CSV table of C-alpha atoms in Angstrom, one decimal:
chain,number,residue,atom,x,y,z
A,1,MET,CA,26.3,0.6,-30.0
A,2,ARG,CA,25.4,-1.6,-27.1
A,3,GLU,CA,24.7,-5.2,-27.9
A,4,GLU,CA,21.1,-6.2,-27.3
A,5,HIS,CA,20.5,-9.2,-25.0
A,6,GLU,CA,17.7,-11.7,-25.3
A,7,LEU,CA,15.6,-11.4,-22.2
A,8,ASN,CA,15.7,-14.9,-20.7
A,9,GLN,CA,14.4,-15.0,-17.2
A,10,ASN,CA,16.5,-18.1,-16.5
A,11,LYS,CA,19.6,-15.9,-16.7
A,12,ALA,CA,21.2,-14.2,-13.7
A,13,PRO,CA,24.0,-12.1,-15.3
A,14,ILE,CA,25.6,-10.6,-12.2
A,15,TYR,CA,25.6,-14.0,-10.4
A,16,GLU,CA,27.1,-15.7,-13.5
A,17,ALA,CA,29.8,-13.0,-13.9
A,18,LEU,CA,30.8,-13.4,-10.2
A,19,GLN,CA,30.9,-17.2,-10.6
A,20,LYS,CA,33.2,-16.8,-13.5
A,21,PHE,CA,35.3,-14.2,-11.7
A,22,ARG,CA,35.7,-16.6,-8.7
A,23,GLN,CA,37.2,-19.3,-10.9
A,24,MET,CA,39.8,-16.9,-12.4
A,25,ARG,CA,41.7,-16.6,-9.1
A,26,VAL,CA,42.6,-13.0,-9.8
A,27,VAL,CA,45.3,-11.5,-7.5
A,28,PRO,CA,43.7,-8.5,-5.8
A,29,PHE,CA,45.6,-5.2,-5.7
A,30,ASP,CA,42.4,-3.2,-5.3
A,31,VAL,CA,39.8,-2.6,-2.6
A,32,PRO,CA,38.2,-4.0,-0.4
A,33,GLY,CA,41.2,-4.3,1.9
A,34,HIS,CA,40.3,-7.7,3.3
A,35,LYS,CA,41.6,-9.2,0.0
A,36,ARG,CA,39.0,-11.9,-0.5
A,37,GLY,CA,38.9,-12.4,3.3
A,38,ARG,CA,42.6,-13.2,3.9
A,39,GLY,CA,43.2,-10.0,5.8
A,40,ASN,CA,40.2,-10.6,8.1
A,41,PRO,CA,40.0,-14.2,9.1
A,42,GLU,CA,37.4,-13.7,11.8
A,43,LEU,CA,35.1,-12.0,9.3
A,44,THR,CA,35.7,-14.8,6.8
A,45,GLU,CA,34.9,-17.5,9.4
A,46,PHE,CA,31.7,-15.6,10.3
A,47,LEU,CA,30.4,-15.0,6.8
A,48,GLY,CA,32.1,-17.8,5.0
A,49,GLU,CA,34.8,-17.8,2.3
A,50,ARG,CA,32.3,-18.1,-0.6
A,51,CYS,CA,30.6,-15.0,0.5
A,52,ILE,CA,33.7,-12.9,1.2
A,53,SER,CA,35.4,-14.0,-2.0
A,54,ILE,CA,32.7,-12.1,-4.1
A,55,ASP,CA,32.7,-9.0,-1.9
A,56,VAL,CA,34.6,-7.2,-4.6
A,57,ASN,CA,34.9,-3.7,-6.2
A,58,SER,CA,33.7,-2.6,-9.6
A,59,MET,CA,35.9,-3.7,-12.5
A,60,LYS,CA,35.4,-4.1,-16.2
A,61,PRO,CA,34.3,-7.7,-16.1
A,62,LEU,CA,31.7,-6.9,-13.4
A,63,ASP,CA,30.4,-3.6,-14.7
A,64,ASN,CA,29.8,-0.4,-12.6
A,65,LEU,CA,26.5,0.4,-10.8
A,66,CYS,CA,26.9,4.1,-11.4
A,67,HIS,CA,27.1,3.7,-15.2
A,68,PRO,CA,26.2,0.1,-16.1
A,69,ILE,CA,26.9,-1.1,-19.6
A,70,SER,CA,27.2,-4.9,-19.4
A,71,VAL,CA,26.1,-7.4,-16.7
A,72,ILE,CA,24.5,-4.9,-14.4
A,73,ARG,CA,22.7,-3.4,-17.3
A,74,GLU,CA,21.5,-6.8,-18.4
A,75,ALA,CA,20.3,-7.6,-14.9
A,76,GLU,CA,18.3,-4.3,-14.8
A,77,GLU,CA,16.7,-5.1,-18.2
A,78,LEU,CA,15.7,-8.6,-16.9
A,79,ALA,CA,14.2,-7.0,-13.8
A,80,ALA,CA,12.3,-4.5,-15.8
A,81,ASP,CA,10.9,-7.3,-18.0
A,82,ALA,CA,10.0,-9.4,-14.9
A,83,PHE,CA,8.1,-6.5,-13.3
A,84,GLY,CA,6.5,-5.0,-16.4
A,85,ALA,CA,8.5,-1.7,-16.2
A,86,ALA,CA,10.1,0.4,-18.9
A,87,HIS,CA,13.3,0.3,-16.8
A,88,ALA,CA,14.5,-1.0,-13.4
A,89,PHE,CA,17.4,0.2,-11.3
A,90,LEU,CA,19.2,-2.0,-8.8
A,91,MET,CA,19.4,-0.1,-5.5
A,92,VAL,CA,21.8,-0.9,-2.7
A,93,GLY,CA,20.7,1.9,-0.3
A,94,GLY,CA,17.5,0.2,0.6
A,95,THR,CA,14.0,1.3,-0.5
A,96,THR,CA,14.8,4.5,1.4
A,97,SER,CA,17.1,5.4,-1.5
A,98,SER,CA,14.5,4.3,-4.1
A,99,VAL,CA,11.8,6.5,-2.5
A,100,GLN,CA,14.1,9.5,-2.2
A,101,THR,CA,15.1,9.1,-5.9
A,102,MET,CA,11.4,9.1,-6.9
A,103,VAL,CA,10.7,12.4,-5.2
A,104,LEU,CA,13.9,14.0,-6.2
A,105,SER,CA,13.4,13.0,-9.8
A,106,VAL,CA,10.1,14.9,-10.2
A,107,CYS,CA,10.2,17.6,-7.5
A,108,LYS,CA,12.4,20.7,-7.0
A,109,ARG,CA,12.3,23.5,-4.4
A,110,GLY,CA,8.9,25.0,-4.1
A,111,ASP,CA,7.0,22.2,-6.0
A,112,LYS,CA,3.9,20.7,-4.4
A,113,ILE,CA,3.5,17.0,-4.1
A,114,ILE,CA,0.2,15.4,-3.0
A,115,LEU,CA,0.6,12.5,-0.5
A,116,PRO,CA,-0.9,10.8,2.5
A,117,ARG,CA,0.6,11.8,5.8
A,118,ASN,CA,1.2,8.2,6.9
A,119,VAL,CA,4.3,7.9,4.6
A,120,HIS,CA,7.6,6.4,5.5
A,121,ARG,CA,10.1,8.9,6.8
A,122,SER,CA,12.2,8.5,3.6
A,123,VAL,CA,9.5,10.5,1.8
A,124,ILE,CA,9.7,13.4,4.2
A,125,ASN,CA,13.5,13.2,4.2
A,126,ALA,CA,13.3,13.7,0.4
A,127,LEU,CA,11.2,16.8,0.9
A,128,VAL,CA,13.9,18.1,3.3
A,129,LEU,CA,16.5,17.5,0.6
A,130,CYS,CA,14.7,19.1,-2.3
A,131,GLY,CA,12.5,21.7,-0.7
A,132,ALA,CA,9.2,20.4,-2.1
A,133,ILE,CA,6.0,21.3,-0.3
A,134,PRO,CA,3.7,18.5,0.9
A,135,VAL,CA,0.0,18.6,0.3
A,136,TYR,CA,-1.3,16.0,2.8
A,137,VAL,CA,-4.4,13.9,2.1
A,138,ASN,CA,-5.1,12.8,5.7
A,139,PRO,CA,-6.2,9.1,5.4
A,140,GLU,CA,-9.4,7.8,6.8
A,141,VAL,CA,-9.0,5.9,10.1
A,142,ASN,CA,-10.5,2.6,11.2
A,143,HIS,CA,-11.3,3.6,14.7
A,144,HIS,CA,-11.7,0.1,16.1
A,145,LEU,CA,-8.3,-1.0,14.8
A,146,GLY,CA,-6.8,2.4,15.3
A,147,ILE,CA,-5.1,2.2,11.9
A,148,SER,CA,-5.0,4.6,9.0
A,149,LEU,CA,-6.5,3.4,5.7
A,150,GLY,CA,-5.8,4.3,2.1
A,151,MET,CA,-6.4,7.5,0.1
A,152,LYS,CA,-10.0,8.0,-0.8
A,153,ARG,CA,-10.6,8.9,-4.5
A,154,GLU,CA,-12.7,12.0,-3.4
A,155,GLN,CA,-9.9,13.2,-1.2
A,156,VAL,CA,-7.3,12.9,-4.0
A,157,ALA,CA,-9.6,14.6,-6.5
A,158,LYS,CA,-10.2,17.5,-4.0
A,159,ALA,CA,-6.4,17.9,-3.4
A,160,ILE,CA,-5.7,17.9,-7.2
A,161,ALA,CA,-8.5,20.5,-7.8
A,162,GLU,CA,-7.3,22.7,-5.0
A,163,HIS,CA,-3.6,22.4,-6.0
A,164,PRO,CA,-3.5,22.1,-9.8
A,165,ASP,CA,0.1,23.3,-9.8
A,166,ALA,CA,1.2,20.1,-7.9
A,167,VAL,CA,3.7,18.1,-9.8
A,168,ALA,CA,3.0,14.6,-8.4
A,169,VAL,CA,0.8,12.3,-6.3
A,170,LEU,CA,2.4,9.7,-4.1
A,171,VAL,CA,0.6,6.6,-2.9
A,172,ASN,CA,1.4,3.9,-0.4
A,173,ASN,CA,0.6,0.6,-2.1
A,174,PRO,CA,0.1,-1.3,0.2
A,175,THR,CA,0.4,0.1,3.7
A,176,TYR,CA,2.3,-1.8,6.3
A,177,TYR,CA,-1.0,-3.4,7.3
A,178,GLY,CA,-1.9,-4.5,3.8
A,179,ILE,CA,-4.4,-1.7,2.9
A,180,CYS,CA,-4.5,-0.7,-0.7
A,181,SER,CA,-6.0,2.5,-2.3
A,182,ASP,CA,-7.7,2.6,-5.7
A,183,LEU,CA,-4.3,2.9,-7.5
A,184,LYS,CA,-5.6,2.8,-11.1
A,185,ALA,CA,-8.1,5.6,-10.4
A,186,ILE,CA,-5.5,7.7,-8.6
A,187,VAL,CA,-3.0,7.2,-11.5
A,188,LYS,CA,-5.7,8.4,-14.0
A,189,MET,CA,-6.6,11.4,-11.9
A,190,ALA,CA,-2.9,12.4,-11.6
A,191,HIS,CA,-2.2,11.9,-15.3
A,192,ASP,CA,-5.4,13.8,-16.4
A,193,ALA,CA,-4.1,16.7,-14.3
A,194,GLY,CA,-0.6,16.6,-15.9
A,195,MET,CA,1.0,15.1,-12.7
A,196,TYR,CA,3.2,12.1,-12.1
A,197,CYS,CA,2.0,9.3,-9.9
A,198,LEU,CA,4.6,7.7,-7.6
A,199,ALA,CA,4.1,4.5,-5.6
A,200,ASP,CA,5.9,3.5,-2.4
A,201,GLU,CA,5.5,-0.2,-3.0
A,202,ALA,CA,8.0,-1.3,-0.3
A,203,HIS,CA,5.6,-4.0,0.8
A,204,GLY,CA,4.3,-5.1,-2.6
A,205,THR,CA,7.0,-7.1,-4.4
A,206,HIS,CA,4.7,-10.1,-4.5
A,207,PHE,CA,1.9,-8.1,-6.3
A,208,TYR,CA,3.9,-8.6,-9.5
A,209,PHE,CA,4.1,-12.4,-9.2
A,210,GLY,CA,1.2,-13.7,-7.1
A,211,GLU,CA,-2.3,-14.7,-8.2
A,212,ASP,CA,-5.4,-12.8,-7.0
A,213,MET,CA,-3.2,-9.9,-5.7
A,214,PRO,CA,-4.0,-6.2,-5.6
A,215,VAL,CA,-2.9,-4.4,-8.8
A,216,SER,CA,0.8,-3.6,-9.0
A,217,ALA,CA,2.0,0.0,-9.5
A,218,MET,CA,3.4,-0.7,-13.0
A,219,GLU,CA,0.2,-2.5,-14.1
A,220,ALA,CA,-1.8,0.5,-12.8
A,221,GLY,CA,0.2,2.8,-14.9
A,222,ALA,CA,2.2,4.6,-12.2
A,223,ASP,CA,5.3,6.5,-13.3
A,224,MET,CA,7.7,5.2,-10.7
A,225,ALA,CA,7.6,2.6,-8.0
A,226,SER,CA,9.9,1.6,-5.1
A,227,VAL,CA,10.0,-2.1,-4.5
A,228,SER,CA,11.6,-3.7,-1.4
A,229,MET,CA,12.9,-6.9,-2.9
A,230,HIS,CA,14.4,-7.8,0.5
A,231,LYS,CA,11.0,-7.7,2.2
A,232,SER,CA,8.8,-10.2,0.4
A,233,GLY,CA,11.1,-11.0,-2.5
A,234,GLY,CA,13.9,-12.9,-0.8
A,235,SER,CA,16.9,-10.7,-1.5
A,236,LEU,CA,19.5,-9.5,1.1
A,237,THR,CA,18.6,-6.7,3.5
A,238,GLN,CA,19.2,-3.2,2.0
A,239,SER,CA,18.7,-4.4,-1.6
A,240,SER,CA,15.8,-2.8,-3.5
A,241,LEU,CA,14.5,-2.0,-7.0
A,242,LEU,CA,13.3,1.3,-8.5
A,243,LEU,CA,10.8,0.7,-11.3
A,244,VAL,CA,9.9,3.4,-13.9
A,245,GLY,CA,7.3,3.7,-16.6
A,246,PRO,CA,7.6,5.0,-20.1
A,247,ASN,CA,7.0,8.6,-19.3
A,248,ILE,CA,10.2,8.9,-17.1
A,249,GLN,CA,13.6,9.6,-18.6
A,250,GLU,CA,15.9,6.8,-17.5
A,251,GLY,CA,19.1,9.0,-17.8
A,252,HIS,CA,17.7,11.7,-15.6
A,253,VAL,CA,16.8,9.1,-12.9
A,254,ARG,CA,20.3,7.6,-13.1
A,255,LYS,CA,21.7,11.1,-12.4
A,256,ILE,CA,19.5,11.5,-9.4
A,257,ILE,CA,20.4,8.1,-8.0
A,258,ASN,CA,24.1,9.0,-8.4
A,259,LEU,CA,23.7,12.1,-6.3
A,260,THR,CA,23.3,10.0,-3.1
A,261,GLN,CA,23.9,6.3,-3.8
A,262,THR,CA,27.3,4.8,-3.1
A,263,THR,CA,29.9,4.6,-5.9
A,264,SER,CA,31.0,1.2,-4.3
A,265,GLY,CA,27.9,-0.8,-5.0
A,266,SER,CA,27.9,-4.1,-3.1
A,267,TYR,CA,28.0,-7.1,-5.3
A,268,LEU,CA,26.6,-9.2,-2.5
A,269,LEU,CA,23.4,-7.0,-2.7
A,270,MET,CA,23.3,-6.8,-6.5
A,271,SER,CA,23.8,-10.5,-7.0
A,272,SER,CA,21.0,-11.2,-4.4
A,273,LEU,CA,18.7,-9.0,-6.4
A,274,ASP,CA,19.7,-10.8,-9.6
A,275,ILE,CA,19.1,-14.2,-8.2
A,276,SER,CA,15.9,-13.3,-6.4
A,277,ARG,CA,14.4,-11.7,-9.5
A,278,ARG,CA,15.1,-15.0,-11.4
A,279,ASN,CA,13.6,-17.0,-8.6
A,280,LEU,CA,10.4,-14.9,-8.5
A,281,ALA,CA,10.1,-14.8,-12.3
A,282,LEU,CA,10.4,-18.6,-12.5
A,283,ARG,CA,8.6,-19.7,-9.3
A,284,GLY,CA,6.9,-16.7,-7.8
A,285,ARG,CA,3.3,-17.6,-8.8
A,286,LYS,CA,3.5,-20.9,-7.1
A,287,VAL,CA,5.3,-19.6,-4.0
A,288,PHE,CA,3.0,-16.7,-3.3
A,289,ARG,CA,0.0,-18.9,-3.8
A,290,GLN,CA,1.3,-20.9,-0.8
A,291,VAL,CA,2.1,-17.7,1.2
A,292,SER,CA,-1.5,-16.4,0.7
A,293,SER,CA,-2.9,-19.8,1.7
A,294,MET,CA,-0.8,-19.9,4.9
A,295,ALA,CA,-1.9,-16.3,5.8
A,296,ALA,CA,-5.6,-17.2,5.2
A,297,TYR,CA,-5.2,-20.3,7.4
A,298,ALA,CA,-3.4,-18.3,10.2
A,299,ARG,CA,-6.1,-15.6,10.2
A,300,GLU,CA,-8.8,-18.2,10.6
A,301,GLU,CA,-6.9,-20.0,13.4
A,302,ILE,CA,-6.1,-16.8,15.3
A,303,ASN,CA,-9.6,-15.5,15.1
A,304,ALA,CA,-10.8,-18.9,16.5
A,305,VAL,CA,-8.6,-18.3,19.5
A,306,GLY,CA,-10.9,-15.4,20.5
A,307,GLY,CA,-10.0,-11.9,21.7
A,308,TYR,CA,-7.7,-11.2,18.8
A,309,TYR,CA,-8.8,-9.9,15.4
A,310,ALA,CA,-6.7,-11.0,12.4
A,311,PHE,CA,-8.2,-8.7,9.8
A,312,GLY,CA,-8.3,-9.2,6.1
A,313,SER,CA,-10.3,-8.7,2.9
A,314,GLU,CA,-13.6,-8.2,4.9
A,315,LEU,CA,-12.3,-4.6,5.4
A,316,ILE,CA,-12.6,-3.8,1.7
A,317,ASN,CA,-15.1,-1.0,1.1
A,318,GLY,CA,-14.3,-0.1,-2.5
A,319,ASP,CA,-12.5,3.2,-1.7
A,320,SER,CA,-10.3,3.8,1.4
A,321,VAL,CA,-9.8,0.1,1.5
A,322,PHE,CA,-10.0,-0.6,-2.2
A,323,ASP,CA,-8.1,-3.9,-1.8
A,324,PHE,CA,-6.2,-6.0,0.8
A,325,ASP,CA,-2.9,-7.8,0.5
A,326,PRO,CA,-3.8,-11.4,1.2
A,327,THR,CA,-0.2,-12.2,2.5
A,328,LYS,CA,-0.4,-9.8,5.4
A,329,LEU,CA,-1.0,-11.2,8.8
A,330,SER,CA,-2.0,-8.2,10.8
A,331,VAL,CA,-3.6,-8.8,14.2
A,332,HIS,CA,-5.5,-6.4,16.5
A,333,THR,CA,-4.6,-7.2,20.1
A,334,ARG,CA,-6.2,-4.4,22.1
A,335,ASP,CA,-9.3,-6.4,22.9
A,336,ILE,CA,-7.3,-8.8,25.1
A,337,GLY,CA,-6.1,-5.8,27.1
A,338,LEU,CA,-2.6,-5.7,25.6
A,339,ALA,CA,-0.9,-3.2,23.3
A,340,GLY,CA,0.6,-4.7,20.2
A,341,ILE,CA,4.1,-3.9,21.3
A,342,GLU,CA,3.4,-5.8,24.5
A,343,VAL,CA,2.4,-8.9,22.5
A,344,TYR,CA,5.5,-8.3,20.3
A,345,ASP,CA,7.8,-8.4,23.4
A,346,LEU,CA,6.1,-11.4,24.9
A,347,LEU,CA,6.4,-13.4,21.7
A,348,ARG,CA,10.1,-12.6,21.5
A,349,ASP,CA,11.1,-12.9,25.1
A,350,GLU,CA,9.0,-15.9,26.2
A,351,TYR,CA,8.4,-17.8,23.0
A,352,ASP,CA,11.4,-17.1,20.8
A,353,ILE,CA,9.2,-15.7,18.0
A,354,GLN,CA,10.3,-12.5,16.3
A,355,ILE,CA,7.5,-10.8,14.4
A,356,GLU,CA,7.9,-7.7,12.3
A,357,PHE,CA,6.4,-5.1,14.6
A,358,GLY,CA,4.0,-4.2,17.3
A,359,ASP,CA,2.4,-0.8,17.8
A,360,ILE,CA,-0.3,0.6,20.1
A,361,GLY,CA,-3.0,-1.8,19.1
A,362,ASN,CA,-1.7,-4.3,16.5
A,363,ILE,CA,1.0,-6.7,15.5
A,364,LEU,CA,2.2,-7.7,12.1
A,365,ALA,CA,3.7,-11.1,11.3
A,366,TYR,CA,5.4,-10.8,8.0
A,367,LEU,CA,4.9,-13.8,5.8
A,368,SER,CA,6.9,-14.5,2.7
A,369,ILE,CA,8.7,-17.0,0.6
A,370,GLY,CA,10.7,-18.5,3.4
A,371,ASP,CA,7.9,-19.3,5.9
A,372,ARG,CA,6.6,-22.8,6.7
A,373,PRO,CA,3.2,-24.0,8.1
A,374,GLN,CA,4.8,-25.5,11.2
A,375,GLU,CA,6.1,-22.1,12.2
A,376,LEU,CA,2.7,-20.5,11.8
A,377,GLU,CA,1.3,-23.2,14.1
A,378,ARG,CA,3.8,-22.2,16.7
A,379,LEU,CA,2.8,-18.6,16.3
A,380,VAL,CA,-0.9,-19.4,16.7
A,381,SER,CA,-0.2,-21.5,19.8
A,382,ALA,CA,1.9,-18.8,21.4
A,383,LEU,CA,-0.8,-16.2,20.8
A,384,ALA,CA,-3.4,-18.5,22.4
A,385,GLU,CA,-1.2,-19.0,25.4
A,386,ILE,CA,-0.5,-15.3,25.7
A,387,ARG,CA,-4.2,-14.6,25.8
A,388,ARG,CA,-4.7,-17.3,28.4
A,389,ARG,CA,-1.9,-16.0,30.6
A,390,TYR,CA,-2.0,-12.3,30.2
A,391,GLN,CA,-5.5,-11.2,29.1
A,392,THR,CA,-6.7,-8.2,31.1
A,393,ASP,CA,-9.2,-5.3,31.0
A,394,SER,CA,-8.7,-3.3,27.9
A,395,SER,CA,-10.1,0.0,29.3
A,396,GLY,CA,-7.5,2.7,29.5
A,397,LEU,CA,-5.6,1.5,26.5
A,398,MET,CA,-5.0,4.1,23.8
A,399,ASN,CA,-6.8,3.1,20.5
A,400,GLN,CA,-5.6,5.7,18.0
A,401,GLU,CA,-2.6,5.0,15.8
A,402,TYR,CA,-2.8,8.1,13.7
A,403,ILE,CA,-3.1,11.8,14.7
A,404,ASP,CA,-3.7,14.4,12.0
A,405,PRO,CA,-0.8,16.7,12.0
A,406,GLU,CA,-1.0,20.5,11.9
A,407,VAL,CA,1.6,21.5,9.2
A,408,VAL,CA,3.0,25.0,9.8
A,409,MET,CA,5.9,25.1,7.3
A,410,SER,CA,7.7,22.9,4.8
A,411,PRO,CA,10.0,20.1,6.1
A,412,GLN,CA,13.0,21.8,4.6
A,413,GLU,CA,12.4,25.2,6.2
A,414,ALA,CA,11.9,23.7,9.6
A,415,PHE,CA,14.8,21.2,9.4
A,416,TYR,CA,17.3,24.0,8.5
A,417,ALA,CA,15.8,26.7,10.8
A,418,GLU,CA,17.5,27.9,14.0
A,419,THR,CA,16.4,25.6,16.8
A,420,ILE,CA,16.6,25.1,20.5
A,421,SER,CA,16.2,22.0,22.6
A,422,VAL,CA,13.4,22.0,25.3
A,423,PRO,CA,11.9,19.3,27.6
A,424,ILE,CA,9.5,17.4,25.5
A,425,GLY,CA,6.8,17.7,28.1
A,426,SER,CA,6.8,21.5,27.8
A,427,SER,CA,6.9,21.6,24.0
A,428,ALA,CA,3.1,21.8,23.3
A,429,GLY,CA,2.3,24.6,20.9
A,430,CYS,CA,5.9,24.7,19.5
A,431,ILE,CA,6.9,23.8,16.0
A,432,CYS,CA,9.0,20.6,15.7
A,433,SER,CA,12.3,20.7,13.7
A,434,GLU,CA,13.0,16.9,13.8
A,435,PHE,CA,11.4,13.5,13.5
A,436,VAL,CA,9.8,11.4,16.2
A,437,MET,CA,8.6,7.9,15.2
A,438,CYS,CA,8.2,4.4,16.2
A,439,TYR,CA,10.4,2.1,14.2
A,440,PRO,CA,9.2,-0.1,12.6
A,441,PRO,CA,7.2,1.0,10.7
A,442,GLY,CA,9.0,4.3,10.5
A,443,ILE,CA,6.0,6.6,9.9
A,444,PRO,CA,6.6,9.9,11.7
A,445,ILE,CA,4.4,10.8,14.7
A,446,LEU,CA,6.0,14.3,14.3
A,447,ALA,CA,7.9,15.6,11.3
A,448,PRO,CA,9.8,18.9,10.8
A,449,GLY,CA,7.5,21.8,10.4
A,450,GLU,CA,4.5,20.3,12.3
A,451,LYS,CA,3.0,21.8,15.5
A,452,ILE,CA,3.4,19.8,18.7
A,453,THR,CA,0.1,19.2,20.3
A,454,GLU,CA,-1.0,17.7,23.7
A,455,ASP,CA,-2.5,14.7,21.8
A,456,ILE,CA,0.8,14.0,20.1
A,457,LEU,CA,2.7,14.3,23.4
A,458,GLU,CA,0.3,11.9,25.1
A,459,TYR,CA,0.8,9.4,22.2
A,460,ILE,CA,4.6,9.7,22.5
A,461,LYS,CA,4.5,9.2,26.3
A,462,TYR,CA,2.2,6.2,26.0
A,463,ALA,CA,4.2,4.6,23.2
A,464,LYS,CA,7.4,4.9,25.3
A,465,GLU,CA,5.8,3.5,28.4
A,466,LYS,CA,4.5,0.5,26.4
A,467,GLY,CA,8.0,-0.2,25.0
A,468,CYS,CA,7.8,1.0,21.4
A,469,SER,CA,11.2,1.6,19.9
A,470,MET,CA,11.3,5.4,19.4
A,471,THR,CA,13.7,7.0,17.0
A,472,GLY,CA,14.3,10.4,15.3
A,473,PRO,CA,15.3,13.1,17.8
A,474,GLU,CA,18.9,14.1,18.6
A,475,ASP,CA,18.2,13.1,22.3
A,476,PRO,CA,18.2,9.3,22.3
A,477,GLU,CA,16.1,9.2,25.5
A,478,ILE,CA,13.5,11.5,23.9
A,479,GLU,CA,13.3,13.6,27.0
A,480,TYR,CA,14.1,16.7,25.0
A,481,ILE,CA,13.0,17.8,21.5
A,482,ASN,CA,14.3,20.4,19.1
A,483,ILE,CA,11.9,23.1,18.2
A,484,LEU,CA,12.0,26.3,16.1
A,485,LYS,CA,13.5,29.2,18.0
A,486,GLU,CA,11.4,32.4,18.5
A,487,ASP,CA,12.5,35.9,19.3
A,488,ASP,CA,11.2,37.9,22.3
A,489,HIS,CA,8.1,38.8,20.3
A,490,GLY,CA,7.1,35.2,19.5
A,491,THR,CA,8.3,35.5,15.9
A,492,LEU,CA,10.2,32.5,14.5
A,493,VAL,CA,13.8,33.3,14.0
């Protein structure tokens, strides 16, 4: 019988085990082959000996991520306690792997899942893998900002009523821009209909620790939530948490995780999750109070510049914008005659400021635990100077970020169908078999199984011209696109 551990948030069991292991000076006749850095001096010089010395393989004193029974298990228990979950899984494949695990844990081939179309590509990737059928709730759009909002309660209720055989409802909580749906109401609707509720909470780590934050997925009663600790939680890139509620069988989820996650879990990533969880549990409330305060100050200063619109809680309408993430610094740029991606490029190339992303009409400066007020002052000053130097007529700029898709078949059917490559400019009316998206944020403009329309082609062309980083298709230049093949009678092969 496994020994029970007292849940003390001051502990960091993986970090402590690695510290102990470092002191043992064990001779390595195992992988990795750099042998604590001795075999790769350039890498050791670049990353540092202290880092390389704990880039180790699974062994008895350090547990095993595929089947944790000691220090990793204890770290997961502490994470679950800190986040108010029944269980937590340490994930080293990014929140992509967490999201895919959520979908694969509750859906099988032919099952329906209700979700907004403005999901991250990882959700649709999961549908390609398992063969589930998406039932899209197309989000309401703020036409001035050109952004999609949350899922309206009425829309979710309608989708549940029309598809009572769906197995789950998936919610973005929050969106990249900080928009939150009425998560508690959606959870209740899903549970009342016998469905699971899953939350893509990639941008909501701080909801669990900050004050006056939107409700977290676990507090709202969601069954599973994917949390990007590396985004606002301070852990290393690619590290994430998967949280589950009491209605989900832990052992089943572990089996799903082990279908795709590496058997060589990185102890650098796992220890960063362990240390970051401890930091948030002990200091998160104070830290995120400061982050929210900095974001509020920055919004006020940017709006005082004129031309820009740093939007916030004034968007709340009780439904499609049920709440707003106070740490998000989302700024509408179109009114100064510049696309968001153009401001993004100017900030980086001329002011040495790297923000999270710029799209057709907005930018996002991601604020979190490592930001300082003086750097925000620099951002505000740069935006003011960009307006002074580059402001122009805004007529002719595209103002729509989201185009409702026309879904013809399931992502899995389209992805694995026989395809041909055609010039993208002549693909209107065809059915797409691959993804096209701007990254970040990684929300598909086109996904497998959707009809290509002239509006979508215009959007893709415009985004490319403005300098958006386009990803997805086999053709890296996105001059060609893969579509489903038809026979001589126009029937899909």
